[in-house]
CSV table of C-alpha atoms and ligand atoms in Angstrom, one decimal:
chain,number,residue,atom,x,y,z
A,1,UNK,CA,96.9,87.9,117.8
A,2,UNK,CA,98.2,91.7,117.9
A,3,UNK,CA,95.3,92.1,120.3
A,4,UNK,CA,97.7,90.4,123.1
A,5,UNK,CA,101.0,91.6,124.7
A,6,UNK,CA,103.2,88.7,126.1
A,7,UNK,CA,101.5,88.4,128.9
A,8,UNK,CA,97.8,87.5,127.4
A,9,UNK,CA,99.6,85.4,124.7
A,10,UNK,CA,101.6,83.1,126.9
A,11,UNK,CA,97.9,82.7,128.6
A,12,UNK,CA,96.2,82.2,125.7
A,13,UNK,CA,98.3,79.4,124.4
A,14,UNK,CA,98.1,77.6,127.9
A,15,UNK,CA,94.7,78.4,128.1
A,16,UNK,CA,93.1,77.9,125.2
A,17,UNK,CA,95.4,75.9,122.7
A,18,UNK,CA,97.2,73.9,125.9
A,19,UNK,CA,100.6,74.6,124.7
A,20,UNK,CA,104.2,76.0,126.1
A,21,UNK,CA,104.6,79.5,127.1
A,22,UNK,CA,107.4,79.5,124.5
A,23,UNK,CA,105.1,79.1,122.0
A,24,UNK,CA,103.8,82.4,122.3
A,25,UNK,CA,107.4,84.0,122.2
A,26,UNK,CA,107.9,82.2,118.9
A,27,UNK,CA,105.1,83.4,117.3
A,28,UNK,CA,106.1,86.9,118.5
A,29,UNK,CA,109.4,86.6,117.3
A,30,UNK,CA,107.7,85.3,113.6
A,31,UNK,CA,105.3,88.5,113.7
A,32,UNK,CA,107.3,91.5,115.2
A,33,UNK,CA,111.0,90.9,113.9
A,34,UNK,CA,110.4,89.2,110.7
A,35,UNK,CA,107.1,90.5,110.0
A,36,UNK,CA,105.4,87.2,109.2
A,37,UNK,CA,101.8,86.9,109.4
A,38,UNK,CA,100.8,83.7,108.2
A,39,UNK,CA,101.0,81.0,110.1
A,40,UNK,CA,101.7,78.2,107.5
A,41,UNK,CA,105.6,79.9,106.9
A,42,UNK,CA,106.7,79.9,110.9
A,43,UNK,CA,108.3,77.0,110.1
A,44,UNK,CA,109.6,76.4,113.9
A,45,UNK,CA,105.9,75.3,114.9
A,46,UNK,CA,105.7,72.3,113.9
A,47,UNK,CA,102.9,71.5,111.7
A,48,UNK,CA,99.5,70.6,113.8
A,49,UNK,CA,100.3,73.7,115.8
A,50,UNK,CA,100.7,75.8,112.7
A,51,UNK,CA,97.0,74.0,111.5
A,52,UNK,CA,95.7,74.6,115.0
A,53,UNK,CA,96.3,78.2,114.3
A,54,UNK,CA,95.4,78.4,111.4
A,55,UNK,CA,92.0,77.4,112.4
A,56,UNK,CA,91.6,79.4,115.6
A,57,UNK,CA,93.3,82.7,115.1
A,58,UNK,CA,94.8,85.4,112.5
A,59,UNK,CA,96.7,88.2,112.1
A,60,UNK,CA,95.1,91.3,110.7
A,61,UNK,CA,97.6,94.3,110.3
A,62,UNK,CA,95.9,97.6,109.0
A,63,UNK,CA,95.8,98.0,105.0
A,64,UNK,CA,98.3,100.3,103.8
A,65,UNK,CA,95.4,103.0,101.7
A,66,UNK,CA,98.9,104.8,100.8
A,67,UNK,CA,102.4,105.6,101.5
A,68,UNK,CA,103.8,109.0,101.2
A,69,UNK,CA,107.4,110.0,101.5
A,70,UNK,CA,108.2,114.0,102.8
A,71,UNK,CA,111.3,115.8,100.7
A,72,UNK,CA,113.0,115.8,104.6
A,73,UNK,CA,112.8,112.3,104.7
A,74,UNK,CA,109.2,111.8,106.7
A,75,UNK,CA,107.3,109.0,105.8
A,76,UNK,CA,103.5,109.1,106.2
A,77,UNK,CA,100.8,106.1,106.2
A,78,UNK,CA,97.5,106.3,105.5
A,79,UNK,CA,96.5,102.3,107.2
A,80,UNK,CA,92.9,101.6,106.6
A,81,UNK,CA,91.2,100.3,109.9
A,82,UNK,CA,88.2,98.4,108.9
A,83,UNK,CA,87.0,99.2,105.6
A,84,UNK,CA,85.9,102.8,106.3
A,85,UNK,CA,87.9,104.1,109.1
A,86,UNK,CA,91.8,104.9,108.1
A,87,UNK,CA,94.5,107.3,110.4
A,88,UNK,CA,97.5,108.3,110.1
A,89,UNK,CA,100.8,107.2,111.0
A,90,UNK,CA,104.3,109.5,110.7
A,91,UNK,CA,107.7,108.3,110.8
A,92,UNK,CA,110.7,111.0,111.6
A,93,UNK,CA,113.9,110.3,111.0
A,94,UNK,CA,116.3,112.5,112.7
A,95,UNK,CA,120.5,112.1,113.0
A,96,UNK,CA,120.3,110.0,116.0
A,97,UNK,CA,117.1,108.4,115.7
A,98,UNK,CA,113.7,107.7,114.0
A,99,UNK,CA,110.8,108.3,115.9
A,100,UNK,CA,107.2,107.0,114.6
A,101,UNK,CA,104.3,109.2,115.6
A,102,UNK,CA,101.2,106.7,116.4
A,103,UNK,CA,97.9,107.1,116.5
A,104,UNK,CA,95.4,105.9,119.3
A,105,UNK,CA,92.1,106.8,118.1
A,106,UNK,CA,89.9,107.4,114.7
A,107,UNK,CA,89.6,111.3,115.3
A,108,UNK,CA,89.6,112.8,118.7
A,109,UNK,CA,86.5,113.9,121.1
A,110,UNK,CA,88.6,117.0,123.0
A,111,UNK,CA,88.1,119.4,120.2
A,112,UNK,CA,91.1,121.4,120.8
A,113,UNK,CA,90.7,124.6,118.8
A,114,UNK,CA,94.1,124.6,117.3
A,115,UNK,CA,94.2,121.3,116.2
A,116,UNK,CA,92.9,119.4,112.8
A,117,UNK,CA,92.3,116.0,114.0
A,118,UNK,CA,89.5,117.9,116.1
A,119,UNK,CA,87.6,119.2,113.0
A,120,UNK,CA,86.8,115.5,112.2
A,121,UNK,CA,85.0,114.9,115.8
A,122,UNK,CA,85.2,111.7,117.0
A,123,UNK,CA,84.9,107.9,115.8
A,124,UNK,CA,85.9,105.3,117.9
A,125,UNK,CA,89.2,103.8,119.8
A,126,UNK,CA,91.8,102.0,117.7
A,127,UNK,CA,92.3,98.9,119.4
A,128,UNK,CA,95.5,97.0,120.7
A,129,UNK,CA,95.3,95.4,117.5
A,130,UNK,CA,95.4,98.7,115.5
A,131,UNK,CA,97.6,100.5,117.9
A,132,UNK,CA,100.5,98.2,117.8
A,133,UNK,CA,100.0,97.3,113.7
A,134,UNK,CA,101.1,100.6,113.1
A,135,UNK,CA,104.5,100.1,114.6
A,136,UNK,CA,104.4,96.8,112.6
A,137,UNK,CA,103.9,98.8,109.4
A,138,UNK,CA,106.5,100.8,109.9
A,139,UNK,CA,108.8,98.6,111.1
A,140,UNK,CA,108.6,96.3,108.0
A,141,UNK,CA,108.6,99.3,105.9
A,142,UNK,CA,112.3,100.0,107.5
A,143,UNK,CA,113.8,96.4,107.8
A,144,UNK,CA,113.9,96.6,111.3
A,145,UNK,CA,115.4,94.1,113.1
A,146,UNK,CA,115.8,94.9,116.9
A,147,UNK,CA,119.1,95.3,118.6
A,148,UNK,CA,120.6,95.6,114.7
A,149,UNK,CA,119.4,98.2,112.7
A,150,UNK,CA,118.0,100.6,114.7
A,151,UNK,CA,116.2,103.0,112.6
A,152,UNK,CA,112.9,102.7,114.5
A,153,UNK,CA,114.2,103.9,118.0
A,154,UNK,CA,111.4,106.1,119.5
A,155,UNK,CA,107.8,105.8,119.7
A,156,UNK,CA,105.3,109.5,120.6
A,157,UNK,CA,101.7,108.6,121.0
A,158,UNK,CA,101.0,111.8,119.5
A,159,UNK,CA,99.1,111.2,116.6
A,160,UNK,CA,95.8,111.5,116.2
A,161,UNK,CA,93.3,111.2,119.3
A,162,UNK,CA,94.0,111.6,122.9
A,163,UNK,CA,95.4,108.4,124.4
A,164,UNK,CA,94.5,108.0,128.1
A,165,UNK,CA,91.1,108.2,126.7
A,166,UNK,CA,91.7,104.6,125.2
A,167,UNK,CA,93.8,103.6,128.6
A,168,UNK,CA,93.8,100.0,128.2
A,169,UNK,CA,94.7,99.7,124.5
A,170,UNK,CA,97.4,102.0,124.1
A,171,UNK,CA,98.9,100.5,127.3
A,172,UNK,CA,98.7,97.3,126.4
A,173,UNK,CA,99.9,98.2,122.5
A,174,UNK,CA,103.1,99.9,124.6
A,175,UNK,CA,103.9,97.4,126.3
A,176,UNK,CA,104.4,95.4,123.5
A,177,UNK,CA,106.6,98.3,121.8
A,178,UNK,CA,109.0,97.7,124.5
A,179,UNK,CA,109.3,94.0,124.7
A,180,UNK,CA,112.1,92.2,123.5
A,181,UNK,CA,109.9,89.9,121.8
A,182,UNK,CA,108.4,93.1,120.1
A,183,UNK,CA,110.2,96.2,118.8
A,184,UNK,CA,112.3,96.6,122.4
A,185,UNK,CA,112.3,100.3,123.2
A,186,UNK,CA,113.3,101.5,126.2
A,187,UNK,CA,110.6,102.6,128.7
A,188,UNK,CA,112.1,106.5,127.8
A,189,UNK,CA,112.0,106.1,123.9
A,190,UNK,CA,108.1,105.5,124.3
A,191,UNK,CA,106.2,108.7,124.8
A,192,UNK,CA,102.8,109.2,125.6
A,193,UNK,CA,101.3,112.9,125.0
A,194,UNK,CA,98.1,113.6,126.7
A,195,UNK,CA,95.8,117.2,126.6
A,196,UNK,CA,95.8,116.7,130.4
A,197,UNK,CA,93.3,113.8,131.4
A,198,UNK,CA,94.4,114.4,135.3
A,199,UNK,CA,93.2,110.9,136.7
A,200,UNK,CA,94.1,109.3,134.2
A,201,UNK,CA,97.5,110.2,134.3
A,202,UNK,CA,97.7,109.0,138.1
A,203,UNK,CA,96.5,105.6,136.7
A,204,UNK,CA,99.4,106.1,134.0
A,205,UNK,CA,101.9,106.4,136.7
A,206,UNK,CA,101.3,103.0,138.6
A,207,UNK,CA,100.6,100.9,135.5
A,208,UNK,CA,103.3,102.0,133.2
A,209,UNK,CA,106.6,103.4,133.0
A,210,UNK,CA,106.7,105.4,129.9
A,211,UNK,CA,107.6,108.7,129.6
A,212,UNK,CA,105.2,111.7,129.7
A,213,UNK,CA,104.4,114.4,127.7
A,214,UNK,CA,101.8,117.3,128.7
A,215,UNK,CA,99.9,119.1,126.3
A,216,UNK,CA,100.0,122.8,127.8
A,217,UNK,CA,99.6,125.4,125.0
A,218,UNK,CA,98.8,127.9,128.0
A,219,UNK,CA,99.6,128.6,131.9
A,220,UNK,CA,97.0,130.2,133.0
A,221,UNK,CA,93.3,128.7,133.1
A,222,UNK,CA,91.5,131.5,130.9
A,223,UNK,CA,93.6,131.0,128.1
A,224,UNK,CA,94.0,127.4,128.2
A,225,UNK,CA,90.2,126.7,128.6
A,226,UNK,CA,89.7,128.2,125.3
A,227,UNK,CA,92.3,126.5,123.6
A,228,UNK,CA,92.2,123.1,125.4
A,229,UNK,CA,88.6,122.8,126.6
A,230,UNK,CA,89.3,119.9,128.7
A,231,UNK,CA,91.0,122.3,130.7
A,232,UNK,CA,87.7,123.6,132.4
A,233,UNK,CA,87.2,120.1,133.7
A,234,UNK,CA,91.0,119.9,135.0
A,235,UNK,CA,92.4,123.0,135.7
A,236,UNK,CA,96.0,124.1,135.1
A,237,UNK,CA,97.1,123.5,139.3
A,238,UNK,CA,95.3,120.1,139.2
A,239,UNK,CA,97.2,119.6,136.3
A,240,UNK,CA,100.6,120.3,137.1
A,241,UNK,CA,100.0,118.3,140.9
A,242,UNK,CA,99.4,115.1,139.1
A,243,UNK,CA,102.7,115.9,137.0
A,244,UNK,CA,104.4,116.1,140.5
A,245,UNK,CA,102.7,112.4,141.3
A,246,UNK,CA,104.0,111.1,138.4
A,247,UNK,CA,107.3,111.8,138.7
A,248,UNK,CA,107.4,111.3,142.1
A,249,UNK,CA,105.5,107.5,141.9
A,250,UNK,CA,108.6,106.2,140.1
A,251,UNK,CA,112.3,107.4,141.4
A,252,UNK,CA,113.3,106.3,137.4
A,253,UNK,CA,111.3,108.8,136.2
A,254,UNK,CA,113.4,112.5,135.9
A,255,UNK,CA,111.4,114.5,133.5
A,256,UNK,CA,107.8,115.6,132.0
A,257,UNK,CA,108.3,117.4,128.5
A,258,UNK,CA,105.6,120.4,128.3
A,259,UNK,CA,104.3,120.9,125.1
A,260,UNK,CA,103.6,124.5,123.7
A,261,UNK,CA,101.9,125.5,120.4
A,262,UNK,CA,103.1,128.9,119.4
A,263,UNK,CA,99.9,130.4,117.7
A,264,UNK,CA,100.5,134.2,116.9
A,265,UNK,CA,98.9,136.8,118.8
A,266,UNK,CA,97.2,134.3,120.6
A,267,UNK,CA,99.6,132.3,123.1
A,268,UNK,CA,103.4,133.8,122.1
A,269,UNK,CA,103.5,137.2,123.8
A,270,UNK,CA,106.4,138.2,126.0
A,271,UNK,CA,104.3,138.2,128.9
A,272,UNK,CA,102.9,134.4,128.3
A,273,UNK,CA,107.0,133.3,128.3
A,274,UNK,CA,107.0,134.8,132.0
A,275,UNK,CA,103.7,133.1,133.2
A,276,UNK,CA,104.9,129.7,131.4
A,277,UNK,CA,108.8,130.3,132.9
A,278,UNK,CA,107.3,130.8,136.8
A,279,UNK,CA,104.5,127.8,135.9
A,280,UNK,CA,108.0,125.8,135.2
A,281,UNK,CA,110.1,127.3,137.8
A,282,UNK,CA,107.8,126.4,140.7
A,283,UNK,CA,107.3,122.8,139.4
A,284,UNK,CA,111.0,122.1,139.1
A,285,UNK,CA,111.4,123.7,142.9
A,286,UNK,CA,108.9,121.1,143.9
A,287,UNK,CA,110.4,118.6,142.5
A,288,UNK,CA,114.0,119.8,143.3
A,289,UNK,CA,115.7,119.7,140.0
A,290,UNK,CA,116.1,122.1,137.3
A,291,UNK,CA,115.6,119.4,134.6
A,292,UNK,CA,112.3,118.2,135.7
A,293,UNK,CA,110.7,120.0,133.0
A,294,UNK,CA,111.3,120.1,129.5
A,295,UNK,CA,109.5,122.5,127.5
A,296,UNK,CA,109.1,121.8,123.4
A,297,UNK,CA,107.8,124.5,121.6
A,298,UNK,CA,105.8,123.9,118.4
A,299,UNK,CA,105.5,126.3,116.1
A,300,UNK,CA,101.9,126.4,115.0
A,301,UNK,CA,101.3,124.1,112.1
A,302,UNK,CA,98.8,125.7,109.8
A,303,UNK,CA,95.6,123.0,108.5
A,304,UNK,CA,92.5,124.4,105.8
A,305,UNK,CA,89.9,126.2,107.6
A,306,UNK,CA,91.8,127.3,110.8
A,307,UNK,CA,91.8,130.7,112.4
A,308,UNK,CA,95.6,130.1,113.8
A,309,UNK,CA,98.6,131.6,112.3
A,310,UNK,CA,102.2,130.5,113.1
A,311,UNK,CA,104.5,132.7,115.1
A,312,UNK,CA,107.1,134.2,113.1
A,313,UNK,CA,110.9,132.7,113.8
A,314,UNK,CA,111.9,135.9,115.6
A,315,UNK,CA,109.2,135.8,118.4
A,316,UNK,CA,109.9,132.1,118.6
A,317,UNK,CA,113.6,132.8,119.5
A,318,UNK,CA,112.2,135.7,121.8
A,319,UNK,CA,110.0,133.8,123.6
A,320,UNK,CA,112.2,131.0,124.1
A,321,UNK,CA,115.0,133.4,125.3
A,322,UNK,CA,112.8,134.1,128.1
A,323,UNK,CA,112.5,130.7,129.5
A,324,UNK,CA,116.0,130.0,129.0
A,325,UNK,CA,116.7,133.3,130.8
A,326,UNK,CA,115.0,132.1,133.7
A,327,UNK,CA,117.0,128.6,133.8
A,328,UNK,CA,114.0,126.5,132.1
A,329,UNK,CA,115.2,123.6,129.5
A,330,UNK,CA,114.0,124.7,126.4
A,331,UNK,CA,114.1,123.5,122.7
A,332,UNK,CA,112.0,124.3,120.0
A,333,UNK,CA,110.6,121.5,117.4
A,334,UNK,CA,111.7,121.7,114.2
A,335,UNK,CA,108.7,121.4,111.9
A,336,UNK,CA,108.9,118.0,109.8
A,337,UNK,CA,106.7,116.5,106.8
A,338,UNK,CA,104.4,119.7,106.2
A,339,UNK,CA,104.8,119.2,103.1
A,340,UNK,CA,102.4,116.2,103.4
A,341,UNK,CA,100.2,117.6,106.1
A,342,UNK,CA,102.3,115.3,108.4
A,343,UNK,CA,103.2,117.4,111.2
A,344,UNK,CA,102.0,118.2,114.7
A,345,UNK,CA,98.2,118.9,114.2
A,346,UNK,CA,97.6,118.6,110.4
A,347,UNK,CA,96.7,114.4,110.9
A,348,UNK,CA,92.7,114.1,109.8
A,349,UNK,CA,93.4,110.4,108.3
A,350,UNK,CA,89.8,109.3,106.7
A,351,UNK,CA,86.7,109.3,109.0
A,352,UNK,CA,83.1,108.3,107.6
A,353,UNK,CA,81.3,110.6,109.7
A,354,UNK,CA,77.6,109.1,110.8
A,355,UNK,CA,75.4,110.5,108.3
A,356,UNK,CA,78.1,109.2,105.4
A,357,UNK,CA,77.5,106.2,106.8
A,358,UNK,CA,74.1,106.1,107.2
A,359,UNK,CA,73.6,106.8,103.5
A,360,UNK,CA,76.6,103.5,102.7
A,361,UNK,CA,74.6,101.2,104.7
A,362,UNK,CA,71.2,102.2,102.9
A,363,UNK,CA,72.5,102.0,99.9
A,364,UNK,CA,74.1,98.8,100.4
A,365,UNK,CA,70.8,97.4,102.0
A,366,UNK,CA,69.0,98.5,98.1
A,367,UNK,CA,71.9,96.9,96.1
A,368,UNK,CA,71.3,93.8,98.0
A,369,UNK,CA,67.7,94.3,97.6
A,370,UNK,CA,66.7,94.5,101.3
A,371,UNK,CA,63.9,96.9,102.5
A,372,UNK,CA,64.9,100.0,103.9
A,373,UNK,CA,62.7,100.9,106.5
A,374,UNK,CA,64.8,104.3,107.3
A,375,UNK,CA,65.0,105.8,103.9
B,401,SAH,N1,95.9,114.3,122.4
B,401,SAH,C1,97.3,114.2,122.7
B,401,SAH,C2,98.1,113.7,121.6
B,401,SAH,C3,97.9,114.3,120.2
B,401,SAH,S1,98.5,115.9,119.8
B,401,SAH,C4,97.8,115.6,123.2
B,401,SAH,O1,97.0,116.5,123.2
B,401,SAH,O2,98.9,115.6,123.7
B,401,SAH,C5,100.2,115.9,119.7
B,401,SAH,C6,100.8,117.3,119.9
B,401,SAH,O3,100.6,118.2,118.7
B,401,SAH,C7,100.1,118.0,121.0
B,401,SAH,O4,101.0,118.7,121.8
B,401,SAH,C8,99.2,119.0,120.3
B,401,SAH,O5,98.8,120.0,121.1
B,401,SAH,C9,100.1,119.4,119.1
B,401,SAH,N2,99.4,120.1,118.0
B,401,SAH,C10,98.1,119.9,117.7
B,401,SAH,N3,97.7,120.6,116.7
B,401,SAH,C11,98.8,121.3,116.3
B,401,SAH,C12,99.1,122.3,115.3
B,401,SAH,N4,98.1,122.6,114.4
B,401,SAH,N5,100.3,122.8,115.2
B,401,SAH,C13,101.3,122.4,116.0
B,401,SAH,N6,101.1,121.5,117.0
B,401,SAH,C14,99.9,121.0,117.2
């Protein structure tokens, strides 16, 4: 059932069960705000429908493998995906707002050097399913009830993996984030954060309406190729041309947030504030308005194993001055939940890599006495 969004439930109720479009909201309404999943107790059914679905469909939400709460008030899940895959999922809570941090895929293929999920290599896609279960995690786990009590009010795909490389999913996952029948953010409370997939974002731009977030780490090609290897394939100009389409596709759209790891010695220099505040510059003259860009800087977020150290607060200051200096929005982000590896870049969740499970499935195949023609 959390496979579909609105649109693919109403069908599926007309289609395959031969019932009311209203149906479908129903059922939303029993799985999203009140965070029921068995059929038998949405009592509004009417009993042969609540049989016929009981019969023909479920509800699987993830498994909650554990549950830790930060000392600043950020709350991490570890959700179990299918009985060896698990990610992670952060929730933020800020003055104003809570914002949960999703995942969209079990590890991440782009290898970015700076970043932990990359260590693990990649696994698979999360599915719609998976995608939007999160949010339903989370919002049970706050006793959200839309339009009420708002403490779930923003949604970042910016956990682990890279999410236009599972387009359809995490599409379809936010579209249900921002239905009233689901958790009813607005279009700009739902954030998606990409490394850069350049077609993918022009895609992005006539099938969604969410806002966008750009992964840049550096402004110039030699830098960022090392950092964000994907870069090699689409380079910092292509990059920023499709972040003029974007805006530019949808007269409701007024901003792109840049994001910027601050890695010491590496990427926080004096001199890469000027080549970041004249990349900036030229894309809000294009696109005629100083807010056009927002950049967030990220202090780096150490993990075990990296080579990365974070930028002390004084260069942080120093290197936004610069962009302020030269009239470019510019906030830093506060680091959140590091004391349970929950912020940017320290998300590895659990991943069976092959050879782990390789060895399970043989030596599941001897418990059950089976031959093993591999071992
Ligand atoms: N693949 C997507 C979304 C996941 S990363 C993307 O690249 O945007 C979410 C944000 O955290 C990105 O801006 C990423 O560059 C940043 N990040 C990754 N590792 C980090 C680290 N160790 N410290 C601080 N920020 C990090």
């Amino acid at each position: 059932m959390l496979e579909l969004d609105r649109a693919g439930l109403e069908r599926w109720f007309a289609d395959t069960l031969g019932e009311q479009r209203f149906r479908a909201h129903q059922v939303m309404k029993w799985i999203h705000h009140r965070h029921v999943t068995d059929f038998g107790q949405m009592t509004d059914l009417g009993k042969a429908l609540r049989a016929k679905l009981e019969q023909r469909a479920e509800v699987r939400v993830p498994d909650v493998q554990f549950d830790k709460p930060s000392a600043d008030g950020t709350h991490k899940w570890l959700l179990g995906m299918d009985g060896r895959n698990a990610i992670e999922t952060v929730y933020i809570p800020d003055k104003t707002r809570g914002t949960l941090c999703v995942s969209s895929q079990v590890g991440c293929a782009l290898n970015c050097q700076f970043c932990s999920t990359a260590t693990q290599g990649f696994n698979r896609n999360l599915s719609t399913a998976e995608i939007i279960g999160q949010v339903w995690v989370a919002a049970r786990h706050l006793g959200n009830v839309p339009h009420q009590q708002r403490r779930l009010t923003n949604v970042v795909m910016m956990g682990m993996g890279e999410p236009l490389a599972n387009f359809d999913n995490v599409v379809r996952a936010m579209s249900v984030m921002r239905d009233d029948l689901g958790y009813g953010l607005a279009n700009k409370r739902v954030t998606l954060s990409t490394a850069g997939m350049v077609p993918m974002i022009d895609r992005l731009s006539v099938e969604s309406d969410v806002s966008l977030a750009v992964s840049l780490h550096a402004a110039n090609d030699e830098l960022r190729s090392e950092l964000v290897p994907l870069n090699k394939k689409y380079p910092v100009a292509e990059l920023m041309d499709a972040c003029v389409r974007y805006l530019q596709a949808n007269s409701r759209r007024d901003s792109i947030t840049f994001e910027y790891t601050l890695m010491h010695g590496v990427n926080d220099r004096p001199e890469h504030a000027r080549q970041l505040a004249r990349l900036m510059r030229q894309f809000c003259n294009t696109m005629q308005s100083r807010e056009a860009a927002k950049v967030n800087l990220i202090p780096f977020n150490p993990f075990p194993g990296t080579r990365f150290e974070r930028t002390p607060e004084e260069d942080v200051r120093a290197f936004q001055k610069i962009l302020i200096d030269a009239n470019v929005l510019t906030l830093v982000r506060r680091t959140r939940g590091d004391d349970i590896d929950a912020a940017c870049g320290q998300l590895k969740g659990q991943v069976m890599d092959r050879t782990r499970r390789q060895a399970e499935f043989r030596r599941r195949l001897q418990e059950q006495g089976g031959v093993d023609h591999a071992a």
